[in-house]
mmCIF file of C-alpha atoms in Angstrom:
data_model
loop_
_atom_site.group_PDB
_atom_site.id
_atom_site.type_symbol
_atom_site.label_atom_id
_atom_site.label_comp_id
_atom_site.label_asym_id
_atom_site.label_seq_id
_atom_site.Cartn_x
_atom_site.Cartn_y
_atom_site.Cartn_z
ATOM 1 C CA MET R 1 120.603 133.949 -1.822
ATOM 2 C CA GLY R 2 119.188 130.992 -3.693
ATOM 3 C CA GLY R 3 117.904 130.576 -7.192
ATOM 4 C CA GLN R 4 118.370 126.893 -8.013
ATOM 5 C CA LEU R 5 114.798 126.252 -9.134
ATOM 6 C CA ALA R 6 114.652 129.429 -11.176
ATOM 7 C CA GLU R 7 118.015 128.591 -12.725
ATOM 8 C CA VAL R 8 116.707 125.263 -14.030
ATOM 9 C CA GLU R 9 113.787 127.092 -15.650
ATOM 10 C CA ILE R 10 116.127 129.677 -17.172
ATOM 11 C CA ALA R 11 118.562 127.051 -18.440
ATOM 12 C CA ARG R 12 115.924 124.774 -19.960
ATOM 13 C CA THR R 13 114.401 127.559 -22.062
ATOM 14 C CA ARG R 14 115.601 128.314 -25.601
ATOM 15 C CA TRP R 15 115.278 132.077 -25.188
ATOM 16 C CA GLU R 16 116.315 132.719 -28.774
ATOM 17 C CA ASP R 17 113.030 131.087 -29.831
ATOM 18 C CA PHE R 18 111.057 133.854 -28.096
ATOM 19 C CA ARG R 19 110.510 137.483 -28.982
ATOM 20 C CA THR R 20 110.995 140.685 -27.000
ATOM 21 C CA LEU R 21 110.795 144.350 -27.804
ATOM 22 C CA GLY R 22 113.855 145.220 -29.854
ATOM 23 C CA ASN R 23 115.072 141.640 -30.355
ATOM 24 C CA ARG R 24 116.657 141.436 -26.882
ATOM 25 C CA SER R 25 115.667 137.875 -25.971
ATOM 26 C CA ARG R 26 119.302 136.832 -25.515
ATOM 27 C CA GLY R 27 119.572 139.277 -22.602
ATOM 28 C CA VAL R 28 116.539 137.927 -20.753
ATOM 29 C CA PRO R 29 118.237 134.943 -19.037
ATOM 30 C CA GLU R 30 120.972 137.093 -17.509
ATOM 31 C CA ALA R 31 118.489 139.745 -16.405
ATOM 32 C CA LEU R 32 116.380 137.038 -14.738
ATOM 33 C CA ARG R 33 119.453 135.628 -13.004
ATOM 34 C CA ARG R 34 120.336 139.089 -11.704
ATOM 35 C CA LEU R 35 116.773 139.637 -10.506
ATOM 36 C CA ILE R 36 116.655 136.328 -8.619
ATOM 37 C CA ALA R 37 120.124 136.927 -7.113
ATOM 38 C CA ALA R 38 119.562 140.595 -6.208
ATOM 39 C CA VAL R 39 120.494 141.353 -2.611
ATOM 40 C CA ASP R 40 119.238 144.928 -2.418
ATOM 41 C CA GLU R 41 116.760 147.307 -3.999
ATOM 42 C CA ASP R 42 119.245 148.800 -6.495
ATOM 43 C CA GLU R 43 120.197 145.389 -7.879
ATOM 44 C CA ALA R 44 116.578 144.240 -8.005
ATOM 45 C CA MET R 45 115.399 147.428 -9.733
ATOM 46 C CA GLY R 46 118.247 147.309 -12.252
ATOM 47 C CA ALA R 47 117.388 143.754 -13.240
ATOM 48 C CA TYR R 48 113.662 144.524 -13.250
ATOM 49 C CA TRP R 49 114.123 147.329 -15.766
ATOM 50 C CA ASP R 50 116.087 144.985 -18.015
ATOM 51 C CA LEU R 51 112.911 142.849 -18.198
ATOM 52 C CA GLU R 52 110.127 145.439 -18.004
ATOM 53 C CA ASN R 53 110.037 147.173 -21.408
ATOM 54 C CA VAL R 54 111.577 144.013 -22.896
ATOM 55 C CA VAL R 55 109.199 141.069 -22.281
ATOM 56 C CA VAL R 56 106.248 143.340 -21.394
ATOM 57 C CA VAL R 57 105.959 146.940 -22.532
ATOM 58 C CA GLN R 58 103.124 149.065 -21.133
ATOM 59 C CA GLY R 59 100.857 146.038 -20.924
ATOM 60 C CA GLN R 60 101.885 144.689 -24.318
ATOM 61 C CA LEU R 61 103.292 141.166 -24.066
ATOM 62 C CA HIS R 62 106.019 139.627 -26.194
ATOM 63 C CA SER R 63 106.392 135.849 -26.399
ATOM 64 C CA ALA R 64 109.332 135.787 -23.947
ATOM 65 C CA ALA R 65 106.841 136.782 -21.225
ATOM 66 C CA LEU R 66 105.454 133.235 -21.187
ATOM 67 C CA PRO R 67 108.607 131.382 -20.057
ATOM 68 C CA THR R 68 109.416 134.353 -17.821
ATOM 69 C CA VAL R 69 106.293 133.541 -15.774
ATOM 70 C CA SER R 70 107.654 130.053 -14.996
ATOM 71 C CA VAL R 71 111.008 131.487 -13.955
ATOM 72 C CA LEU R 72 109.356 134.044 -11.665
ATOM 73 C CA LEU R 73 107.194 131.388 -9.996
ATOM 74 C CA ALA R 74 110.192 129.103 -9.509
ATOM 75 C CA GLY R 75 112.017 132.085 -8.049
ATOM 76 C CA LEU R 76 109.259 132.569 -5.468
ATOM 77 C CA LEU R 77 110.061 129.063 -4.205
ATOM 78 C CA ASP R 78 113.724 129.952 -3.811
ATOM 79 C CA GLU R 79 115.315 131.943 -0.996
ATOM 80 C CA LEU R 80 115.168 135.473 -2.378
ATOM 81 C CA SER R 81 115.980 138.763 -0.735
ATOM 82 C CA ALA R 82 112.907 140.824 0.143
ATOM 83 C CA ASP R 83 113.834 143.348 -2.551
ATOM 84 C CA ALA R 84 114.203 140.644 -5.208
ATOM 85 C CA ARG R 85 110.858 139.148 -4.144
ATOM 86 C CA ASP R 86 109.246 142.602 -4.469
ATOM 87 C CA MET R 87 110.389 142.949 -8.068
ATOM 88 C CA VAL R 88 109.614 139.325 -9.002
ATOM 89 C CA LEU R 89 106.024 139.890 -7.924
ATOM 90 C CA GLU R 90 105.879 143.293 -9.607
ATOM 91 C CA LEU R 91 107.046 141.811 -12.917
ATOM 92 C CA LEU R 92 104.590 138.935 -12.568
ATOM 93 C CA GLN R 93 101.818 141.489 -12.049
ATOM 94 C CA GLN R 94 102.836 143.430 -15.164
ATOM 95 C CA ILE R 95 102.756 140.225 -17.209
ATOM 96 C CA VAL R 96 99.411 138.867 -15.971
ATOM 97 C CA MET R 97 97.768 142.245 -16.563
ATOM 98 C CA GLY R 98 99.038 142.298 -20.160
ATOM 99 C CA GLU R 99 97.730 141.317 -23.558
ATOM 100 C CA SER R 100 99.484 140.348 -26.775
ATOM 101 C CA ASP R 101 101.522 143.002 -28.516
ATOM 102 C CA GLU R 102 100.195 143.685 -32.014
ATOM 103 C CA THR R 103 103.257 142.010 -33.525
ATOM 104 C CA GLU R 104 102.492 138.850 -31.511
ATOM 105 C CA ALA R 105 98.825 138.997 -32.521
ATOM 106 C CA ALA R 106 99.885 139.302 -36.167
ATOM 107 C CA LEU R 107 101.922 136.114 -35.718
ATOM 108 C CA GLY R 108 98.837 134.284 -34.437
ATOM 109 C CA HIS R 109 99.561 134.728 -30.736
ATOM 110 C CA ALA R 110 96.584 136.899 -29.786
ATOM 111 C CA ASP R 111 96.065 134.662 -26.723
ATOM 112 C CA LEU R 112 99.423 135.421 -25.097
ATOM 113 C CA GLY R 113 97.803 137.220 -22.153
ATOM 114 C CA ASP R 114 95.542 134.259 -21.445
ATOM 115 C CA ARG R 115 98.457 131.838 -21.778
ATOM 116 C CA CYS R 116 100.547 133.878 -19.319
ATOM 117 C CA ARG R 117 97.647 133.972 -16.855
ATOM 118 C CA ASP R 118 97.211 130.195 -17.229
ATOM 119 C CA ALA R 119 100.926 129.767 -16.495
ATOM 120 C CA ALA R 120 100.625 132.009 -13.431
ATOM 121 C CA ARG R 121 97.777 129.845 -12.120
ATOM 122 C CA THR R 122 100.222 126.933 -11.816
ATOM 123 C CA GLY R 123 101.857 128.869 -8.970
ATOM 124 C CA LEU R 124 98.717 130.299 -7.421
ATOM 125 C CA TRP R 125 99.571 129.292 -3.863
ATOM 126 C CA LEU R 126 102.975 130.951 -4.124
ATOM 127 C CA VAL R 127 101.156 134.206 -4.781
ATOM 128 C CA TYR R 128 98.635 133.554 -1.998
ATOM 129 C CA ARG R 129 101.569 133.164 0.406
ATOM 130 C CA GLU R 130 102.645 136.728 -0.416
ATOM 131 C CA LEU R 131 99.347 138.129 0.918
ATOM 132 C CA GLY R 132 100.866 137.998 4.389
ATOM 133 C CA THR R 133 103.888 140.127 3.419
ATOM 134 C CA ARG R 134 104.682 143.701 2.440
ATOM 135 C CA ARG R 135 103.816 142.608 -1.112
ATOM 136 C CA ARG R 136 100.143 142.115 -0.234
ATOM 137 C CA GLU R 137 98.774 144.706 -2.670
ATOM 138 C CA THR R 138 100.764 143.318 -5.601
ATOM 139 C CA ALA R 139 99.800 139.739 -4.722
ATOM 140 C CA GLU R 140 96.162 140.758 -4.393
ATOM 141 C CA ALA R 141 96.229 142.416 -7.833
ATOM 142 C CA ILE R 142 97.744 139.281 -9.393
ATOM 143 C CA LEU R 143 95.196 137.029 -7.718
ATOM 144 C CA GLU R 144 92.287 139.231 -8.746
ATOM 145 C CA ARG R 145 93.435 138.792 -12.351
ATOM 146 C CA VAL R 146 94.220 135.057 -12.373
ATOM 147 C CA GLU R 147 92.165 133.365 -9.639
ATOM 148 C CA ASN R 148 89.128 131.596 -11.104
ATOM 149 C CA ASP R 149 87.683 130.710 -7.688
ATOM 150 C CA GLY R 150 86.259 134.043 -6.511
ATOM 151 C CA PRO R 151 84.955 132.768 -3.160
ATOM 152 C CA ARG R 152 88.388 131.324 -2.311
ATOM 153 C CA LEU R 153 90.052 134.665 -3.001
ATOM 154 C CA VAL R 154 87.454 136.507 -0.883
ATOM 155 C CA ALA R 155 87.964 134.038 1.975
ATOM 156 C CA HIS R 156 91.752 134.403 1.899
ATOM 157 C CA LEU R 157 91.616 138.179 1.667
ATOM 158 C CA ALA R 158 89.246 138.257 4.628
ATOM 159 C CA GLY R 159 91.626 136.007 6.545
ATOM 160 C CA VAL R 160 94.602 138.239 5.760
ATOM 161 C CA ARG R 161 92.726 141.354 6.803
ATOM 162 C CA GLY R 162 91.517 139.666 9.973
ATOM 163 C CA THR R 163 87.863 140.344 9.257
#
């Protein structure tokens, strides 16, 4: 499977400049690579759990979530396995639903949730494309959180549902 676009995003990021739960930012690039390259559900889930509870923990975002959004969106442009795509979208949903962890807020990053949602909007159409797949519910949840054009979302959801 592919991953060239995501790899550029991973490689261009200075992950050590970002925070995670438990100071694990150095492990994020490899976990993202494994997620993008996953060929089956076990590989995708293993990589996912090395990111969930690291960049986002029960809706609490750490600064590494922000560049992770760009990697996930780039990954959606690459040729991913269906299982990898499932977990990429699931992680994106966890991030866009989140808000700044109290440690991030204390550092002056209380807007991390908004910044992650802004970043997700740059790949809005990649998420819209997923409405026609088995990931429809996850894509719909992401779009309901980040789409600023309510009538557009309603129109696309109606089109997907055939109503």
